[in-house]
């Protein structure tokens, strides 16, 4: 199947699961994860499927692709971001999903301010506590960082991001995604913030993520194939 056919199929599934979650069919947005794939594949997805949201893991790779692709593409950094790459991320990306420390928060604020930009961010939560994954561990730390993020004038905190365990059962996936949703709800109540976004779910588990409230799903393999 072509990239356009894959995207059409995934969009249909997203709409189906959104309706099953009690929300409108267009409640969830597709973020096409283009990391390691060439700019030509991104251009094809944009031209043949009107896909404009793309996710990259590495700032260096984004820096290579962004200049050769149209300006209407919305770039999301979804991988672990080192603080020494934050200024470049703030220059090139529209969203950063993987904010997990005050140091990184401050670097992004400095970079966005220098470029006179507003950068949308999500806090990455390591809900499963896996050592191999980045992200905030612990509710208190998440609340503290959210409060700090809300005070950064060039950063717009929009919600949370998480990754579930690989090969988890459906019950475990639902538990993980619902836990992050409830943390987001608590942040809204206790901090008085509007946090509409939950970036949850990838090619293998986006159904469960949508059923538990995801608003952005990050799909790569099901669109572009295996890396």
Tab-separated table of C-alpha atoms in Angstrom:
chain	number	residue	atom	x	y	z
A	1	UNK	CA	0.000	0.000	0.000
A	2	UNK	CA	1.107	3.570	-0.632
A	3	UNK	CA	1.782	6.140	2.065
A	4	UNK	CA	-1.512	7.858	1.202
A	5	UNK	CA	-3.437	4.575	1.467
A	6	UNK	CA	-1.819	3.818	4.821
A	7	UNK	CA	-2.733	7.264	6.158
A	8	UNK	CA	-6.319	6.921	4.944
A	9	UNK	CA	-6.638	3.571	6.677
A	10	UNK	CA	-5.194	4.895	9.927
A	11	UNK	CA	-7.427	7.973	9.852
A	12	UNK	CA	-10.468	5.735	9.458
A	13	UNK	CA	-9.389	3.696	12.480
A	14	UNK	CA	-8.735	6.842	14.506
A	15	UNK	CA	-12.246	8.093	13.699
A	16	UNK	CA	-13.749	4.730	14.664
A	17	UNK	CA	-11.933	4.611	17.998
A	18	UNK	CA	-12.727	8.265	18.716
A	19	UNK	CA	-16.434	7.556	18.292
A	20	UNK	CA	-16.075	4.481	20.494
A	21	UNK	CA	-14.544	6.701	23.194
A	22	UNK	CA	-17.639	8.901	23.157
A	23	UNK	CA	-15.996	11.775	21.299
A	24	UNK	CA	-16.389	13.211	17.787
A	25	UNK	CA	-14.691	11.390	14.919
A	26	UNK	CA	-12.214	14.249	14.507
A	27	UNK	CA	-11.261	14.512	18.188
A	28	UNK	CA	-7.847	12.878	17.694
A	29	UNK	CA	-5.065	14.144	15.431
A	30	UNK	CA	-2.539	12.012	13.579
A	31	UNK	CA	1.130	12.822	14.086
A	32	UNK	CA	3.116	11.033	11.382
A	33	UNK	CA	6.440	9.949	12.871
A	34	UNK	CA	8.953	10.541	10.107
A	35	UNK	CA	12.187	9.919	12.003
A	36	UNK	CA	14.822	8.149	9.870
A	37	UNK	CA	12.643	8.430	6.747
A	38	UNK	CA	13.713	10.765	3.923
A	39	UNK	CA	12.248	14.157	3.186
A	40	UNK	CA	10.746	12.684	-0.002
A	41	UNK	CA	8.443	10.446	2.068
A	42	UNK	CA	7.283	13.439	4.090
A	43	UNK	CA	6.629	15.395	0.914
A	44	UNK	CA	4.623	12.459	-0.474
A	45	UNK	CA	2.490	12.247	2.678
A	46	UNK	CA	1.850	15.983	2.535
A	47	UNK	CA	1.015	16.072	-1.165
A	48	UNK	CA	-1.028	12.896	-1.522
A	49	UNK	CA	-2.725	12.721	1.889
A	50	UNK	CA	-2.725	16.326	3.122
A	51	UNK	CA	-0.737	15.283	6.203
A	52	UNK	CA	0.913	18.303	7.802
A	53	UNK	CA	1.965	17.138	11.291
A	54	UNK	CA	5.269	15.251	11.485
A	55	UNK	CA	7.325	14.005	14.426
A	56	UNK	CA	11.110	13.788	14.603
A	57	UNK	CA	13.295	12.317	17.354
A	58	UNK	CA	16.488	14.227	16.696
A	59	UNK	CA	17.013	17.936	16.251
A	60	UNK	CA	19.852	17.313	13.793
A	61	UNK	CA	17.564	15.326	11.518
A	62	UNK	CA	14.894	18.023	11.733
A	63	UNK	CA	17.501	20.642	10.823
A	64	UNK	CA	18.274	18.693	7.652
A	65	UNK	CA	14.657	18.182	6.588
A	66	UNK	CA	12.889	21.410	7.516
A	67	UNK	CA	14.729	23.688	5.033
A	68	UNK	CA	13.895	21.471	2.039
A	69	UNK	CA	10.195	21.030	2.836
A	70	UNK	CA	7.265	23.478	2.696
A	71	UNK	CA	6.686	25.966	5.495
A	72	UNK	CA	3.158	24.697	6.171
A	73	UNK	CA	4.515	21.565	7.848
A	74	UNK	CA	4.136	21.511	11.624
A	75	UNK	CA	7.179	19.913	13.257
A	76	UNK	CA	7.038	18.039	16.562
A	77	UNK	CA	10.079	16.881	18.531
A	78	UNK	CA	9.023	13.655	20.219
A	79	UNK	CA	12.332	12.073	21.264
A	80	UNK	CA	14.449	12.699	24.342
A	81	UNK	CA	15.855	16.200	24.041
A	82	UNK	CA	19.214	17.120	25.535
A	83	UNK	CA	19.390	20.590	27.000
A	84	UNK	CA	22.278	21.549	24.684
A	85	UNK	CA	19.952	20.945	21.706
A	86	UNK	CA	17.089	22.962	23.179
A	87	UNK	CA	17.921	26.276	21.489
A	88	UNK	CA	17.893	24.664	18.040
A	89	UNK	CA	14.685	22.804	18.867
A	90	UNK	CA	13.059	26.078	19.917
A	91	UNK	CA	14.150	27.597	16.607
A	92	UNK	CA	12.869	24.826	14.320
A	93	UNK	CA	10.045	22.960	16.047
A	94	UNK	CA	6.490	24.059	16.703
A	95	UNK	CA	5.949	21.491	19.465
A	96	UNK	CA	8.193	19.607	21.891
A	97	UNK	CA	6.527	16.549	23.442
A	98	UNK	CA	9.409	15.421	25.648
A	99	UNK	CA	9.962	18.075	28.319
A	100	UNK	CA	11.008	16.283	31.494
A	101	UNK	CA	13.212	18.614	33.550
A	102	UNK	CA	13.407	22.187	34.764
A	103	UNK	CA	16.797	22.577	33.083
A	104	UNK	CA	15.329	21.678	29.703
A	105	UNK	CA	12.336	23.915	30.357
A	106	UNK	CA	14.595	26.883	31.038
A	107	UNK	CA	16.695	26.243	27.925
A	108	UNK	CA	13.595	26.043	25.732
A	109	UNK	CA	12.247	29.247	27.237
A	110	UNK	CA	15.544	31.025	26.545
A	111	UNK	CA	15.626	29.749	22.960
A	112	UNK	CA	12.001	30.631	22.243
A	113	UNK	CA	12.441	34.088	23.747
A	114	UNK	CA	15.558	34.710	21.658
A	115	UNK	CA	13.623	33.828	18.519
A	116	UNK	CA	10.551	35.778	19.602
A	117	UNK	CA	8.495	32.605	19.272
A	118	UNK	CA	5.868	30.777	21.288
A	119	UNK	CA	6.694	27.075	21.532
A	120	UNK	CA	4.010	24.548	22.419
A	121	UNK	CA	5.189	21.903	24.866
A	122	UNK	CA	4.032	18.715	26.542
A	123	UNK	CA	5.491	17.230	29.694
A	124	UNK	CA	6.696	13.660	29.201
A	125	UNK	CA	5.549	11.366	31.994
A	126	UNK	CA	7.254	8.016	32.619
A	127	UNK	CA	4.149	6.417	34.075
A	128	UNK	CA	5.478	2.850	33.916
A	129	UNK	CA	8.724	3.701	35.725
A	130	UNK	CA	10.920	1.916	33.191
A	131	UNK	CA	14.623	2.678	33.554
A	132	UNK	CA	15.098	2.668	29.767
A	133	UNK	CA	12.663	5.535	29.264
A	134	UNK	CA	12.936	9.245	29.854
A	135	UNK	CA	10.195	11.243	31.488
A	136	UNK	CA	9.013	12.584	34.810
A	137	UNK	CA	8.457	10.030	37.545
A	138	UNK	CA	6.178	10.863	40.407
A	139	UNK	CA	3.069	12.990	40.641
A	140	UNK	CA	4.613	15.660	42.854
A	141	UNK	CA	7.456	16.283	40.405
A	142	UNK	CA	5.006	16.427	37.494
A	143	UNK	CA	2.858	18.990	39.292
A	144	UNK	CA	5.896	21.081	40.204
A	145	UNK	CA	7.209	21.097	36.652
A	146	UNK	CA	3.777	21.924	35.235
A	147	UNK	CA	3.526	24.934	37.526
A	148	UNK	CA	6.986	26.068	36.430
A	149	UNK	CA	6.140	25.575	32.750
A	150	UNK	CA	2.997	27.642	33.097
A	151	UNK	CA	5.135	30.587	34.231
A	152	UNK	CA	7.337	30.563	31.111
A	153	UNK	CA	6.030	33.345	28.878
A	154	UNK	CA	7.346	31.926	25.583
A	155	UNK	CA	6.224	28.362	26.282
A	156	UNK	CA	2.652	27.169	26.058
A	157	UNK	CA	2.037	24.076	28.159
A	158	UNK	CA	-0.651	22.050	26.395
A	159	UNK	CA	-0.715	18.736	28.248
A	160	UNK	CA	1.159	15.466	28.720
A	161	UNK	CA	2.905	12.808	26.669
A	162	UNK	CA	3.658	9.209	27.587
A	163	UNK	CA	4.832	5.892	26.167
A	164	UNK	CA	3.393	2.570	27.259
A	165	UNK	CA	5.372	-0.606	27.847
A	166	UNK	CA	6.273	-2.642	24.793
A	167	UNK	CA	4.065	-5.726	24.384
A	168	UNK	CA	1.899	-4.774	27.371
A	169	UNK	CA	-1.493	-6.420	27.751
A	170	UNK	CA	-4.580	-4.456	26.804
A	171	UNK	CA	-5.446	-4.074	30.480
A	172	UNK	CA	-1.990	-2.702	31.256
A	173	UNK	CA	-2.149	-0.304	28.308
A	174	UNK	CA	-5.521	1.009	29.443
A	175	UNK	CA	-4.202	1.384	32.985
A	176	UNK	CA	-1.175	3.371	31.794
A	177	UNK	CA	-3.107	5.697	29.519
A	178	UNK	CA	-5.931	6.278	31.991
A	179	UNK	CA	-3.381	7.016	34.712
A	180	UNK	CA	-1.788	9.764	32.629
A	181	UNK	CA	-5.211	11.143	31.762
A	182	UNK	CA	-6.112	11.332	35.446
A	183	UNK	CA	-2.798	13.059	36.197
A	184	UNK	CA	-3.618	15.645	33.529
A	185	UNK	CA	-7.059	16.135	35.075
A	186	UNK	CA	-5.501	16.630	38.502
A	187	UNK	CA	-3.110	19.228	37.106
A	188	UNK	CA	-6.016	21.132	35.632
A	189	UNK	CA	-7.924	21.072	38.925
A	190	UNK	CA	-5.083	21.855	41.302
A	191	UNK	CA	-3.118	24.318	39.175
A	192	UNK	CA	-5.994	25.946	37.327
A	193	UNK	CA	-4.493	25.131	33.930
A	194	UNK	CA	-6.156	24.253	30.644
A	195	UNK	CA	-4.305	21.177	29.352
A	196	UNK	CA	-6.272	19.846	26.369
A	197	UNK	CA	-3.655	17.547	24.852
A	198	UNK	CA	-2.669	13.960	25.600
A	199	UNK	CA	-0.005	12.604	23.235
A	200	UNK	CA	-0.436	8.862	23.767
A	201	UNK	CA	-0.378	5.817	21.539
A	202	UNK	CA	1.778	4.559	18.690
A	203	UNK	CA	1.304	2.079	15.849
A	204	UNK	CA	0.795	-0.881	18.169
A	205	UNK	CA	-1.377	0.652	20.878
A	206	UNK	CA	-3.176	3.721	19.559
A	207	UNK	CA	-6.593	2.074	19.916
A	208	UNK	CA	-6.199	1.748	23.683
A	209	UNK	CA	-4.751	5.249	23.910
A	210	UNK	CA	-7.699	6.793	22.085
A	211	UNK	CA	-10.195	4.886	24.206
A	212	UNK	CA	-8.517	6.417	27.269
A	213	UNK	CA	-8.531	9.979	25.968
A	214	UNK	CA	-5.551	10.544	23.648
A	215	UNK	CA	-5.839	13.635	21.463
A	216	UNK	CA	-2.633	13.055	19.459
A	217	UNK	CA	-1.381	9.632	18.339
A	218	UNK	CA	2.176	9.169	17.080
A	219	UNK	CA	2.216	6.734	14.149
A	220	UNK	CA	5.311	5.855	12.136
A	221	UNK	CA	5.624	2.200	11.159
A	222	UNK	CA	1.999	1.860	10.052
A	223	UNK	CA	2.488	4.800	7.667
A	224	UNK	CA	6.035	4.552	6.349
A	225	UNK	CA	6.898	0.906	7.058
A	226	UNK	CA	9.630	-0.573	9.215
A	227	UNK	CA	12.879	1.294	9.649
